[in-house]
Structures are given as structure tokens and as C-alpha cells.
mmCIF file of C-alpha atoms and ligand atoms in Angstrom:
data_model
loop_
_atom_site.group_PDB
_atom_site.id
_atom_site.type_symbol
_atom_site.label_atom_id
_atom_site.label_comp_id
_atom_site.label_asym_id
_atom_site.label_seq_id
_atom_site.Cartn_x
_atom_site.Cartn_y
_atom_site.Cartn_z
ATOM 1 C CA MET A 23 109.629 -0.186 96.161
ATOM 2 C CA CYS A 24 111.457 3.094 94.702
ATOM 3 C CA TRP A 25 113.249 3.420 98.110
ATOM 4 C CA THR A 26 115.771 5.786 95.839
ATOM 5 C CA PHE A 27 116.852 9.061 98.164
ATOM 6 C CA SER A 28 118.546 11.493 95.405
ATOM 7 C CA PRO A 29 115.453 12.144 93.264
ATOM 8 C CA ALA A 30 113.367 13.546 96.269
ATOM 9 C CA VAL A 31 115.899 16.221 96.734
ATOM 10 C CA VAL A 32 114.458 18.259 94.468
ATOM 11 C CA PRO A 33 110.985 19.035 96.002
ATOM 12 C CA ALA A 34 112.396 18.304 98.994
ATOM 13 C CA ARG A 35 114.767 21.490 98.765
ATOM 14 C CA ARG A 36 111.482 23.552 97.676
ATOM 15 C CA LEU A 37 109.867 22.238 101.343
ATOM 16 C CA GLY A 38 112.667 22.978 103.731
ATOM 17 C CA ALA A 39 114.508 21.551 106.423
ATOM 18 C CA ALA A 40 111.372 19.680 107.458
ATOM 19 C CA GLY A 41 110.507 18.729 104.066
ATOM 20 C CA PHE A 42 114.215 17.427 103.503
ATOM 21 C CA PHE A 43 114.176 14.526 106.066
ATOM 22 C CA LEU A 44 110.052 13.786 105.279
ATOM 23 C CA VAL A 45 111.543 12.864 101.460
ATOM 24 C CA PHE A 46 114.477 11.319 102.485
ATOM 25 C CA VAL A 47 112.880 8.570 104.096
ATOM 26 C CA MET A 48 109.659 8.344 102.220
ATOM 27 C CA GLY A 49 108.489 6.059 99.484
ATOM 28 C CA PHE A 50 106.432 6.354 96.551
ATOM 29 C CA PHE A 51 103.352 7.927 97.755
ATOM 30 C CA SER A 52 104.945 10.205 99.948
ATOM 31 C CA ARG A 53 107.170 11.304 96.691
ATOM 32 C CA LEU A 54 103.952 11.927 94.848
ATOM 33 C CA LYS A 55 102.413 13.707 98.128
ATOM 34 C CA SER A 56 105.608 16.100 98.590
ATOM 35 C CA GLY A 57 105.453 16.654 94.633
ATOM 36 C CA LEU A 58 101.797 17.875 94.959
ATOM 37 C CA ALA A 59 102.738 19.864 98.244
ATOM 38 C CA ARG A 60 102.168 23.188 96.788
ATOM 39 C CA THR A 61 99.123 22.406 95.339
ATOM 40 C CA ARG A 62 97.734 20.853 98.350
ATOM 41 C CA VAL A 63 98.826 23.644 100.371
ATOM 42 C CA ASN A 64 95.651 26.045 100.724
ATOM 43 C CA LEU A 65 93.464 22.662 101.087
ATOM 44 C CA VAL A 66 95.024 21.491 104.034
ATOM 45 C CA GLY A 67 94.107 24.369 105.728
ATOM 46 C CA LEU A 68 90.735 24.573 105.176
ATOM 47 C CA PHE A 69 90.408 20.795 106.551
ATOM 48 C CA SER A 70 92.598 21.473 109.535
ATOM 49 C CA GLY A 71 89.264 22.266 111.094
ATOM 50 C CA GLY A 72 85.950 23.937 111.665
ATOM 51 C CA VAL A 73 82.431 24.126 111.062
ATOM 52 C CA VAL A 74 81.320 22.982 107.389
ATOM 53 C CA ASP A 75 78.829 26.031 106.935
ATOM 54 C CA GLU A 76 78.344 28.223 103.738
ATOM 55 C CA GLU A 77 81.734 30.012 104.093
ATOM 56 C CA PHE A 78 83.987 26.694 104.345
ATOM 57 C CA PHE A 79 81.829 25.995 100.919
ATOM 58 C CA GLU A 80 83.207 29.473 99.460
ATOM 59 C CA SER A 81 86.632 28.834 100.568
ATOM 60 C CA LEU A 82 86.539 25.652 99.238
ATOM 61 C CA GLU A 83 85.492 26.617 95.947
ATOM 62 C CA GLU A 84 88.273 29.317 95.458
ATOM 63 C CA THR A 85 90.741 26.793 96.934
ATOM 64 C CA LEU A 86 89.759 24.637 93.642
ATOM 65 C CA ILE A 87 89.994 27.236 91.263
ATOM 66 C CA ALA A 88 93.124 27.993 92.506
ATOM 67 C CA ALA A 89 94.894 24.623 92.146
ATOM 68 C CA ASP A 90 93.472 24.783 88.726
ATOM 69 C CA ILE A 91 90.536 22.404 88.457
ATOM 70 C CA GLY A 92 88.717 24.997 86.596
ATOM 71 C CA TYR A 93 85.412 26.799 87.035
ATOM 72 C CA LYS A 94 83.125 24.105 85.543
ATOM 73 C CA PRO A 95 84.384 20.998 86.938
ATOM 74 C CA THR A 96 85.041 22.893 90.654
ATOM 75 C CA SER A 97 81.350 23.848 90.239
ATOM 76 C CA VAL A 98 80.319 20.259 89.506
ATOM 77 C CA ILE A 99 82.053 18.897 92.128
ATOM 78 C CA LEU A 100 80.808 21.324 94.618
ATOM 79 C CA GLN A 101 77.515 20.502 93.890
ATOM 80 C CA ARG A 102 78.254 17.225 94.468
ATOM 81 C CA LEU A 103 79.492 17.282 97.906
ATOM 82 C CA ARG A 104 76.865 19.849 99.019
ATOM 83 C CA ASP A 105 74.547 17.021 98.012
ATOM 84 C CA THR A 106 76.785 14.488 99.739
ATOM 85 C CA VAL A 107 76.979 16.441 102.955
ATOM 86 C CA LYS A 108 73.416 16.878 102.959
ATOM 87 C CA LEU A 109 72.607 12.772 101.967
ATOM 88 C CA LYS A 110 74.756 11.708 104.148
ATOM 89 C CA GLY A 111 75.006 14.029 107.163
ATOM 90 C CA LEU A 112 78.536 14.716 107.238
ATOM 91 C CA LYS A 113 79.339 17.120 110.347
ATOM 92 C CA THR A 114 82.925 17.712 109.789
ATOM 93 C CA ARG A 115 85.279 19.106 107.302
ATOM 94 C CA GLU A 116 87.468 15.925 107.917
ATOM 95 C CA GLU A 117 84.239 13.902 106.192
ATOM 96 C CA VAL A 118 84.363 16.318 103.449
ATOM 97 C CA ARG A 119 87.705 15.851 102.893
ATOM 98 C CA ALA A 120 86.908 12.173 102.233
ATOM 99 C CA ALA A 121 83.990 13.142 99.903
ATOM 100 C CA LEU A 122 86.548 15.445 97.954
ATOM 101 C CA ARG A 123 88.933 12.985 97.263
ATOM 102 C CA ASP A 124 86.278 10.627 96.321
ATOM 103 C CA GLU A 125 84.620 13.447 93.438
ATOM 104 C CA ILE A 126 88.188 13.536 92.320
ATOM 105 C CA GLU A 127 89.015 10.462 92.292
ATOM 106 C CA ARG A 128 85.888 9.678 90.306
ATOM 107 C CA ILE A 129 86.843 12.206 87.797
ATOM 108 C CA LEU A 130 90.115 11.166 87.192
ATOM 109 C CA LEU A 131 89.553 7.100 86.956
ATOM 110 C CA PRO A 132 88.985 7.176 83.286
ATOM 111 C CA ALA A 133 92.217 8.117 82.494
ATOM 112 C CA GLN A 134 93.860 5.670 84.922
ATOM 113 C CA LYS A 135 95.021 3.206 82.160
ATOM 114 C CA PRO A 136 98.385 1.465 81.918
ATOM 115 C CA MET A 137 100.465 1.641 78.199
ATOM 116 C CA ASN A 138 100.023 -1.641 76.828
ATOM 117 C CA LEU A 139 103.123 -2.340 75.997
ATOM 118 C CA ASP A 140 102.655 -5.570 73.769
ATOM 119 C CA ALA A 141 100.037 -3.773 71.391
ATOM 120 C CA ALA A 142 102.994 -4.089 68.656
ATOM 121 C CA LYS A 143 106.662 -5.063 68.301
ATOM 122 C CA PRO A 144 107.954 -2.701 68.092
ATOM 123 C CA LEU A 145 105.483 -0.415 69.836
ATOM 124 C CA VAL A 146 106.415 3.165 68.408
ATOM 125 C CA ILE A 147 105.819 6.287 70.792
ATOM 126 C CA MET A 148 105.946 9.586 69.188
ATOM 127 C CA MET A 149 106.327 12.577 72.042
ATOM 128 C CA ALA A 150 105.358 15.759 71.700
ATOM 129 C CA GLY A 151 104.974 19.369 73.240
ATOM 130 C CA VAL A 152 105.901 22.772 73.560
ATOM 131 C CA ASN A 153 109.340 23.734 74.478
ATOM 132 C CA GLY A 154 111.075 22.943 77.778
ATOM 133 C CA ALA A 155 107.661 20.595 78.799
ATOM 134 C CA GLY A 156 109.784 18.118 79.814
ATOM 135 C CA LYS A 157 109.957 15.453 76.424
ATOM 136 C CA THR A 158 113.262 14.797 76.559
ATOM 137 C CA THR A 159 113.876 14.403 80.059
ATOM 138 C CA THR A 160 110.741 12.104 80.217
ATOM 139 C CA ILE A 161 111.877 9.438 77.515
ATOM 140 C CA GLY A 162 114.601 9.034 79.531
ATOM 141 C CA LYS A 163 112.559 8.319 82.515
ATOM 142 C CA ILE A 164 110.455 5.940 80.466
ATOM 143 C CA ALA A 165 113.401 4.266 78.888
ATOM 144 C CA LYS A 166 114.580 3.426 82.553
ATOM 145 C CA TRP A 167 111.270 2.404 83.146
ATOM 146 C CA LEU A 168 110.782 -0.008 80.643
ATOM 147 C CA ALA A 169 114.242 -1.178 80.803
ATOM 148 C CA ALA A 170 113.234 -2.140 84.173
ATOM 149 C CA GLN A 171 110.378 -4.399 82.900
ATOM 150 C CA ASN A 172 113.298 -6.416 80.322
ATOM 151 C CA LYS A 173 111.839 -4.052 77.394
ATOM 152 C CA THR A 174 114.513 -3.514 74.559
ATOM 153 C CA VAL A 175 114.354 0.104 73.808
ATOM 154 C CA LEU A 176 115.483 1.906 71.117
ATOM 155 C CA LEU A 177 114.865 6.033 70.891
ATOM 156 C CA ALA A 178 114.755 8.695 67.476
ATOM 157 C CA ALA A 179 116.340 12.225 68.279
ATOM 158 C CA ALA A 180 114.211 13.985 65.991
ATOM 159 C CA ASP A 181 114.562 17.197 67.778
ATOM 160 C CA THR A 182 116.565 18.154 64.959
ATOM 161 C CA PHE A 183 116.114 22.119 65.464
ATOM 162 C CA ARG A 184 118.707 22.550 68.370
ATOM 163 C CA ALA A 185 122.143 20.260 68.413
ATOM 164 C CA ALA A 186 122.017 20.431 72.030
ATOM 165 C CA ALA A 187 118.170 18.264 72.085
ATOM 166 C CA ARG A 188 120.303 15.660 70.322
ATOM 167 C CA GLU A 189 123.065 15.551 73.065
ATOM 168 C CA GLN A 190 120.681 15.605 75.390
ATOM 169 C CA LEU A 191 119.010 12.742 74.297
ATOM 170 C CA ALA A 192 122.363 11.035 73.492
ATOM 171 C CA VAL A 193 123.219 11.883 77.455
ATOM 172 C CA TRP A 194 119.995 9.947 78.382
ATOM 173 C CA GLY A 195 120.695 7.104 75.979
ATOM 174 C CA GLU A 196 123.880 6.702 77.085
ATOM 175 C CA ARG A 197 123.014 6.548 80.873
ATOM 176 C CA ASN A 198 120.508 3.912 80.154
ATOM 177 C CA LYS A 199 122.723 2.092 77.620
ATOM 178 C CA ILE A 200 120.044 2.653 75.027
ATOM 179 C CA ASP A 201 120.560 3.442 70.820
ATOM 180 C CA VAL A 202 120.053 6.325 69.799
ATOM 181 C CA ILE A 203 119.297 7.141 66.292
ATOM 182 C CA THR A 204 120.291 10.525 64.822
ATOM 183 C CA GLN A 205 120.955 12.363 61.785
ATOM 184 C CA SER A 206 122.866 14.658 60.566
ATOM 185 C CA GLY A 207 120.532 15.957 58.382
ATOM 186 C CA GLY A 208 117.774 18.217 59.617
ATOM 187 C CA ASP A 209 114.770 15.964 58.527
ATOM 188 C CA PRO A 210 112.822 14.897 61.930
ATOM 189 C CA ALA A 211 110.541 12.742 59.555
ATOM 190 C CA ALA A 212 113.744 11.348 58.016
ATOM 191 C CA VAL A 213 115.086 10.399 61.680
ATOM 192 C CA VAL A 214 111.945 8.322 62.993
ATOM 193 C CA PHE A 215 111.822 6.480 59.769
ATOM 194 C CA ASP A 216 115.027 5.203 60.205
ATOM 195 C CA ALA A 217 114.796 5.028 63.768
ATOM 196 C CA VAL A 218 111.406 2.457 63.418
ATOM 197 C CA SER A 219 113.199 0.295 60.243
ATOM 198 C CA ALA A 220 115.944 0.032 62.823
ATOM 199 C CA GLY A 221 113.437 -0.759 65.182
ATOM 200 C CA ARG A 222 112.031 -3.942 63.267
ATOM 201 C CA ALA A 223 114.940 -4.892 61.678
ATOM 202 C CA ARG A 224 116.420 -5.036 65.148
ATOM 203 C CA GLY A 225 113.180 -6.596 66.663
ATOM 204 C CA THR A 226 113.288 -3.803 69.397
ATOM 205 C CA ASP A 227 110.075 -3.625 71.766
ATOM 206 C CA VAL A 228 109.797 0.025 71.684
ATOM 207 C CA VAL A 229 110.798 2.908 69.408
ATOM 208 C CA ILE A 230 110.395 6.496 71.389
ATOM 209 C CA ALA A 231 110.604 9.418 69.309
ATOM 210 C CA ASP A 232 111.717 12.787 70.693
ATOM 211 C CA THR A 233 110.687 15.737 68.805
ATOM 212 C CA ALA A 234 111.209 19.704 68.965
ATOM 213 C CA GLY A 235 108.977 21.916 70.854
ATOM 214 C CA ARG A 236 106.351 23.776 69.049
ATOM 215 C CA LEU A 237 103.637 26.203 70.088
ATOM 216 C CA PRO A 238 99.947 25.274 68.765
ATOM 217 C CA THR A 239 99.911 28.521 67.159
ATOM 218 C CA GLN A 240 102.910 27.801 65.076
ATOM 219 C CA THR A 241 100.879 26.301 62.024
ATOM 220 C CA ASN A 242 103.590 25.036 60.220
ATOM 221 C CA LEU A 243 105.198 23.266 62.818
ATOM 222 C CA MET A 244 102.255 21.540 63.993
ATOM 223 C CA GLU A 245 101.778 20.310 60.316
ATOM 224 C CA GLU A 246 105.429 19.325 60.290
ATOM 225 C CA LEU A 247 104.467 16.741 63.481
ATOM 226 C CA ALA A 248 101.737 15.310 61.643
ATOM 227 C CA ARG A 249 104.294 14.613 58.780
ATOM 228 C CA ILE A 250 106.701 13.437 61.724
ATOM 229 C CA ARG A 251 103.423 11.080 62.509
ATOM 230 C CA ARG A 252 103.099 10.043 59.281
ATOM 231 C CA SER A 253 106.255 9.099 57.985
ATOM 232 C CA GLN A 254 106.332 6.467 61.165
ATOM 233 C CA GLY A 255 103.431 4.952 59.278
ATOM 234 C CA LYS A 256 105.567 4.579 56.231
ATOM 235 C CA ALA A 257 108.310 2.831 58.191
ATOM 236 C CA MET A 258 105.613 0.414 60.029
ATOM 237 C CA GLU A 259 101.797 0.011 59.410
ATOM 238 C CA GLY A 260 100.545 1.396 62.279
ATOM 239 C CA ALA A 261 102.727 3.406 63.421
ATOM 240 C CA PRO A 262 103.219 5.396 66.030
ATOM 241 C CA HIS A 263 101.143 3.273 68.328
ATOM 242 C CA GLU A 264 101.303 5.904 71.261
ATOM 243 C CA VAL A 265 101.043 9.673 70.272
ATOM 244 C CA LEU A 266 101.586 11.599 73.737
ATOM 245 C CA LEU A 267 101.673 14.872 74.481
ATOM 246 C CA VAL A 268 104.077 16.138 77.585
ATOM 247 C CA VAL A 269 102.335 18.763 79.273
ATOM 248 C CA ASP A 270 104.094 20.817 81.846
ATOM 249 C CA GLY A 271 101.994 20.570 85.097
ATOM 250 C CA THR A 272 102.734 24.139 85.451
ATOM 251 C CA ASN A 273 100.996 25.946 82.577
ATOM 252 C CA GLY A 274 97.809 25.125 84.421
ATOM 253 C CA GLN A 275 94.601 25.730 82.299
ATOM 254 C CA ASN A 276 96.680 26.462 79.281
ATOM 255 C CA ALA A 277 97.426 22.972 79.272
ATOM 256 C CA LEU A 278 93.825 22.453 77.966
ATOM 257 C CA ALA A 279 94.416 24.778 74.592
ATOM 258 C CA GLN A 280 97.330 22.223 74.116
ATOM 259 C CA VAL A 281 95.866 19.233 74.787
ATOM 260 C CA LYS A 282 93.116 20.558 72.013
ATOM 261 C CA ALA A 283 95.593 21.823 69.369
ATOM 262 C CA PHE A 284 98.184 19.056 69.159
ATOM 263 C CA ASP A 285 95.327 16.657 68.999
ATOM 264 C CA GLN A 286 94.149 18.043 66.368
ATOM 265 C CA TYR A 287 97.308 17.666 64.307
ATOM 266 C CA ALA A 288 99.118 14.729 65.543
ATOM 267 C CA GLY A 289 95.951 12.826 67.096
ATOM 268 C CA LEU A 290 96.952 11.884 70.480
ATOM 269 C CA THR A 291 96.828 8.438 72.421
ATOM 270 C CA GLY A 292 97.966 9.826 75.916
ATOM 271 C CA LEU A 293 99.451 12.516 78.019
ATOM 272 C CA ILE A 294 102.379 12.742 80.928
ATOM 273 C CA VAL A 295 101.836 15.753 83.208
ATOM 274 C CA THR A 296 105.151 16.913 83.908
ATOM 275 C CA LYS A 297 106.708 19.298 87.095
ATOM 276 C CA LEU A 298 103.879 18.375 89.274
ATOM 277 C CA ASP A 299 106.920 19.183 92.138
ATOM 278 C CA GLY A 300 106.881 22.705 91.615
ATOM 279 C CA THR A 301 103.414 24.056 91.323
ATOM 280 C CA ALA A 302 100.181 25.026 92.811
ATOM 281 C CA LYS A 303 97.825 23.829 89.536
ATOM 282 C CA GLY A 304 98.127 20.388 90.096
ATOM 283 C CA GLY A 305 94.133 20.476 89.527
ATOM 284 C CA VAL A 306 94.728 20.883 86.234
ATOM 285 C CA LEU A 307 94.710 16.860 85.958
ATOM 286 C CA VAL A 308 91.059 17.255 86.571
ATOM 287 C CA ALA A 309 90.613 19.913 84.413
ATOM 288 C CA ILE A 310 91.779 17.948 81.693
ATOM 289 C CA THR A 311 90.174 14.926 81.910
ATOM 290 C CA ALA A 312 86.660 16.501 82.902
ATOM 291 C CA GLU A 313 86.652 18.217 79.735
ATOM 292 C CA ARG A 314 86.175 15.189 77.347
ATOM 293 C CA GLU A 315 83.268 12.752 78.076
ATOM 294 C CA GLU A 316 85.884 9.961 76.918
ATOM 295 C CA PRO A 317 89.415 11.548 78.752
ATOM 296 C CA LEU A 318 92.648 10.589 77.055
ATOM 297 C CA PRO A 319 95.061 8.232 79.388
ATOM 298 C CA ILE A 320 97.187 9.954 81.399
ATOM 299 C CA TYR A 321 100.298 7.421 81.364
ATOM 300 C CA PHE A 322 102.853 9.008 83.656
ATOM 301 C CA VAL A 323 103.409 11.954 86.001
ATOM 302 C CA GLY A 324 106.722 13.183 86.569
ATOM 303 C CA VAL A 325 107.148 14.923 90.226
ATOM 304 C CA GLY A 326 111.137 15.787 89.594
ATOM 305 C CA GLU A 327 114.207 16.180 87.452
ATOM 306 C CA THR A 328 115.754 13.157 87.872
ATOM 307 C CA ILE A 329 115.257 9.820 86.648
ATOM 308 C CA ASP A 330 113.492 7.974 89.190
ATOM 309 C CA ASP A 331 110.749 11.285 88.906
ATOM 310 C CA LEU A 332 108.390 9.468 87.019
ATOM 311 C CA GLN A 333 105.089 7.556 88.086
ATOM 312 C CA PRO A 334 102.247 5.700 86.477
ATOM 313 C CA PHE A 335 99.325 8.016 87.035
ATOM 314 C CA ASP A 336 96.740 6.436 89.757
ATOM 315 C CA ALA A 337 93.687 8.285 90.240
ATOM 316 C CA LYS A 338 93.312 7.270 94.052
ATOM 317 C CA ARG A 339 96.792 8.305 94.762
ATOM 318 C CA PHE A 340 96.630 11.853 93.049
ATOM 319 C CA ALA A 341 93.455 12.278 94.388
ATOM 320 C CA SER A 342 94.500 11.699 98.133
ATOM 321 C CA ALA A 343 97.976 13.267 97.555
ATOM 322 C CA LEU A 344 95.792 16.058 96.528
ATOM 323 C CA VAL A 345 93.352 16.804 99.520
ATOM 324 C CA GLY A 346 96.348 15.756 101.553
ATOM 325 C CA GLU A 347 95.379 12.336 103.088
ATOM 326 C CA GLU A 348 97.417 9.516 104.513
ATOM 327 C CA LEU A 349 98.073 6.708 102.518
ATOM 328 C CA GLU A 350 100.663 3.539 103.182
ATOM 329 C CA ASP A 351 103.670 3.681 100.604
ATOM 330 C CA ASN A 352 104.280 0.659 98.702
HETATM 331 N N1 GDP B 1818 110.838 19.694 88.291
HETATM 332 C C1 GDP B 1818 110.950 19.012 87.495
HETATM 333 N N2 GDP B 1818 111.341 19.856 86.318
HETATM 334 C C2 GDP B 1818 111.267 18.787 84.846
HETATM 335 C C3 GDP B 1818 110.446 17.862 85.000
HETATM 336 N N3 GDP B 1818 110.331 16.993 84.134
HETATM 337 C C4 GDP B 1818 111.300 17.920 83.277
HETATM 338 N N4 GDP B 1818 111.534 18.740 84.229
HETATM 339 C C5 GDP B 1818 112.860 19.904 83.997
HETATM 340 O O1 GDP B 1818 112.249 20.900 82.518
HETATM 341 C C6 GDP B 1818 113.406 20.973 82.076
HETATM 342 C C7 GDP B 1818 113.206 20.927 80.272
HETATM 343 O O2 GDP B 1818 112.968 19.355 80.336
HETATM 344 P P1 GDP B 1818 113.202 18.705 78.551
HETATM 345 O O3 GDP B 1818 113.306 17.483 78.829
HETATM 346 O O4 GDP B 1818 114.361 19.160 78.099
HETATM 347 O O5 GDP B 1818 112.048 19.668 77.661
HETATM 348 P P2 GDP B 1818 111.727 19.869 76.609
HETATM 349 O O6 GDP B 1818 112.119 20.784 75.818
HETATM 350 O O7 GDP B 1818 110.199 19.540 76.382
HETATM 351 O O8 GDP B 1818 112.479 18.135 75.750
HETATM 352 C C8 GDP B 1818 114.521 20.641 82.286
HETATM 353 O O9 GDP B 1818 115.114 21.331 83.017
HETATM 354 C C9 GDP B 1818 114.002 19.376 83.211
HETATM 355 O O10 GDP B 1818 115.186 18.758 84.181
HETATM 356 C C10 GDP B 1818 109.334 17.431 86.290
HETATM 357 O O11 GDP B 1818 108.522 16.616 86.377
HETATM 358 N N5 GDP B 1818 109.994 18.075 87.819
HETATM 359 MG MG1 MG B 1819 113.838 18.162 74.420
#
């Protein structure tokens, strides 16, 4: 599965010549792992040998905080790790690494949930996020992923702020041979209304609405997002069925504030975290998930710029990749 090599070139370049070779021959898990290389690098150093003592725990704590796991989740993880070390009599750092992987996986697992593509027809998905988070790129990637599952897709170019945004979506649409609903007028609510109506009329499986980037502090734009959401409900009862926040993984802890604000205005149903290939802050997924008792599903993670660089989120794989363990590709 996923034996394409071109998509992996981007993270590979960042890893230098050795990384290039590695990525060239590797599959699914390795792509995630190479993507998380910058987050992982400090952890790998910690686990490369030595005794399990107080100094080790202190370095581990610093490293987890540096990976943007956050203070509170880090202290919970550390406490549980110390308990496990005592209880099970763990002696080696390698054993602690496995225990850490289990702790991270335990936190992330509730966020691992596949999107139910058959919840409605069309299933209407609205994308939201700050500028440059990766919304439009991710829509292209999801469209390809959906097409591979024989789902018909219609895109709504509701980022009406920038003409370039419409064109960018049109290019993604062309590449995937998918229609894009646009309007010369500037009202994003009207564009999504049209797109959902067209999706219903055509019997399309999935309608995905792109929206303009906005900051949580831009109250009028956040209110506009709520209006865009309502407009989809007018075209089809219950729509949008998914409201996804696209979060730039390099934003680190700021992602937490984004989740809160976008949820408040638009009622989020899930998350996509992008750019995990270029960040030392991959731990932010742990921070986001630990924040809520019932965490939002993380449907996908983005690990590169090309169309194949999107993976359904898998808690175990992510935790293993983060702590630098080996797992079989599949
Ligand atoms: N490295 C990397 N770049 C990404 C990823 N997702 C998106 N990008 C890049 O981020 C930039 C902004 O993406 P875009 O989709 O236009 O963001 P938007 O403003 O939210 O629509 C583009 O250069 C994308 O190629 C990712 O997972 N990894
Ligand atoms: Mg965009």
C-alpha cells in the first residue's frame, strides 16, 4: 500500500541524503515516522542507552514539553510512567520507551475514529481553519482518497476572499476530475448553498466546502463561518454533517486555542492536523486530545505537500512513530 515515492521527497529532503534513501524505499508507517522525525529526534537520543534514574525522568519531561505535549498531559504521563516503572520493575530505557508509547497511545486512542462516509447522501463536509493551515491542499488529498473508494465528490469554492484560492481549488478539482462549484459573487454562504443543492440533485456522495482562512480573534469572520454553516443546513437538513478544523501542526500549543474558538462558532465534529513532516511539535496531538474528556476525532494527519501525503489517523502508529519505535509497514 502507498508505494509512491514522490510524495515522500519533501520530508526526505529535510532529512538529508540518508533520509532521501530511506524514504525512497519505504511504505506507509515509515512515511509517518520520517514525517515525525523532527519531533522524535530528542526522544530517540534519550532512549539510546543509559539507566532509568531521576535525571532520565527529568530529561524525558523536558523533551515531552518541547514536543508540545503540554505541561499537564506531560505530568500525567510522567506520573503514570514512574508508577509503571516501579510496578513492573522496568530496568532499561528501551522498556520505558515501550511504556511511554503505551501511555501516548492510551491518550490518543479516543481520537482515532474513521469518518462515517455513509452517514448521509451527500455527506456534507465543511473545512475551517486559519490562513495557510492547509485547508485547500487537504481537500485535494481527501478528494483523491474518496475517489479511490469510488465515492463521487463535489467541491465548493467558498473561500471567496482570494481569487487565487478559487483557482487553487479548481486545479485540485481538475487533477482529481472533480467538479468545483464557484460563483463570481462574493458570498460564501451562497456558494455552499449552491454546492449542497447541486450535490443533492446529482446524487453526489460527498460535498466538501472550502472556506477562507480566519483567526479566532476576527469575530466578524468567525460569525460569518457560523452563517456559512447554517446556509448548508438550508440546502439540506442536517448539513453540514462534518465540520473539520484543519490545524497546522507547526502551530504547537496555539492549536488548542484554535480548536476552542472554532468549536464555539462552528461546532466542530473533527480535526485534521497538517504539516507534521516539518515540525518538532508533533506532540500537540496529545495535548489536543488530552484537553477534553471526549476528544474530537482526528480523522487525518498531513505529512507532506503532495496529494498522497495524507493518512487516516492511527493512534498506535502515531505513538510508535513519535517515540521512534519500529513497526511493520503495511
Ligand atoms: N509540508 C507540508 N505542507 C503542507 C501540508 N499541508 C499543506 N501544506 C502546505 O501549506 C501551504 C498552505 O496550504 P493551503 O492548502 O493553501 O492552506 P489554506 O490557506 O488553509 O487553504 C501550502 O504550501 C501547502 O502545500 C502538509 O501536510 N505538509
Ligand atoms: Mg485555501
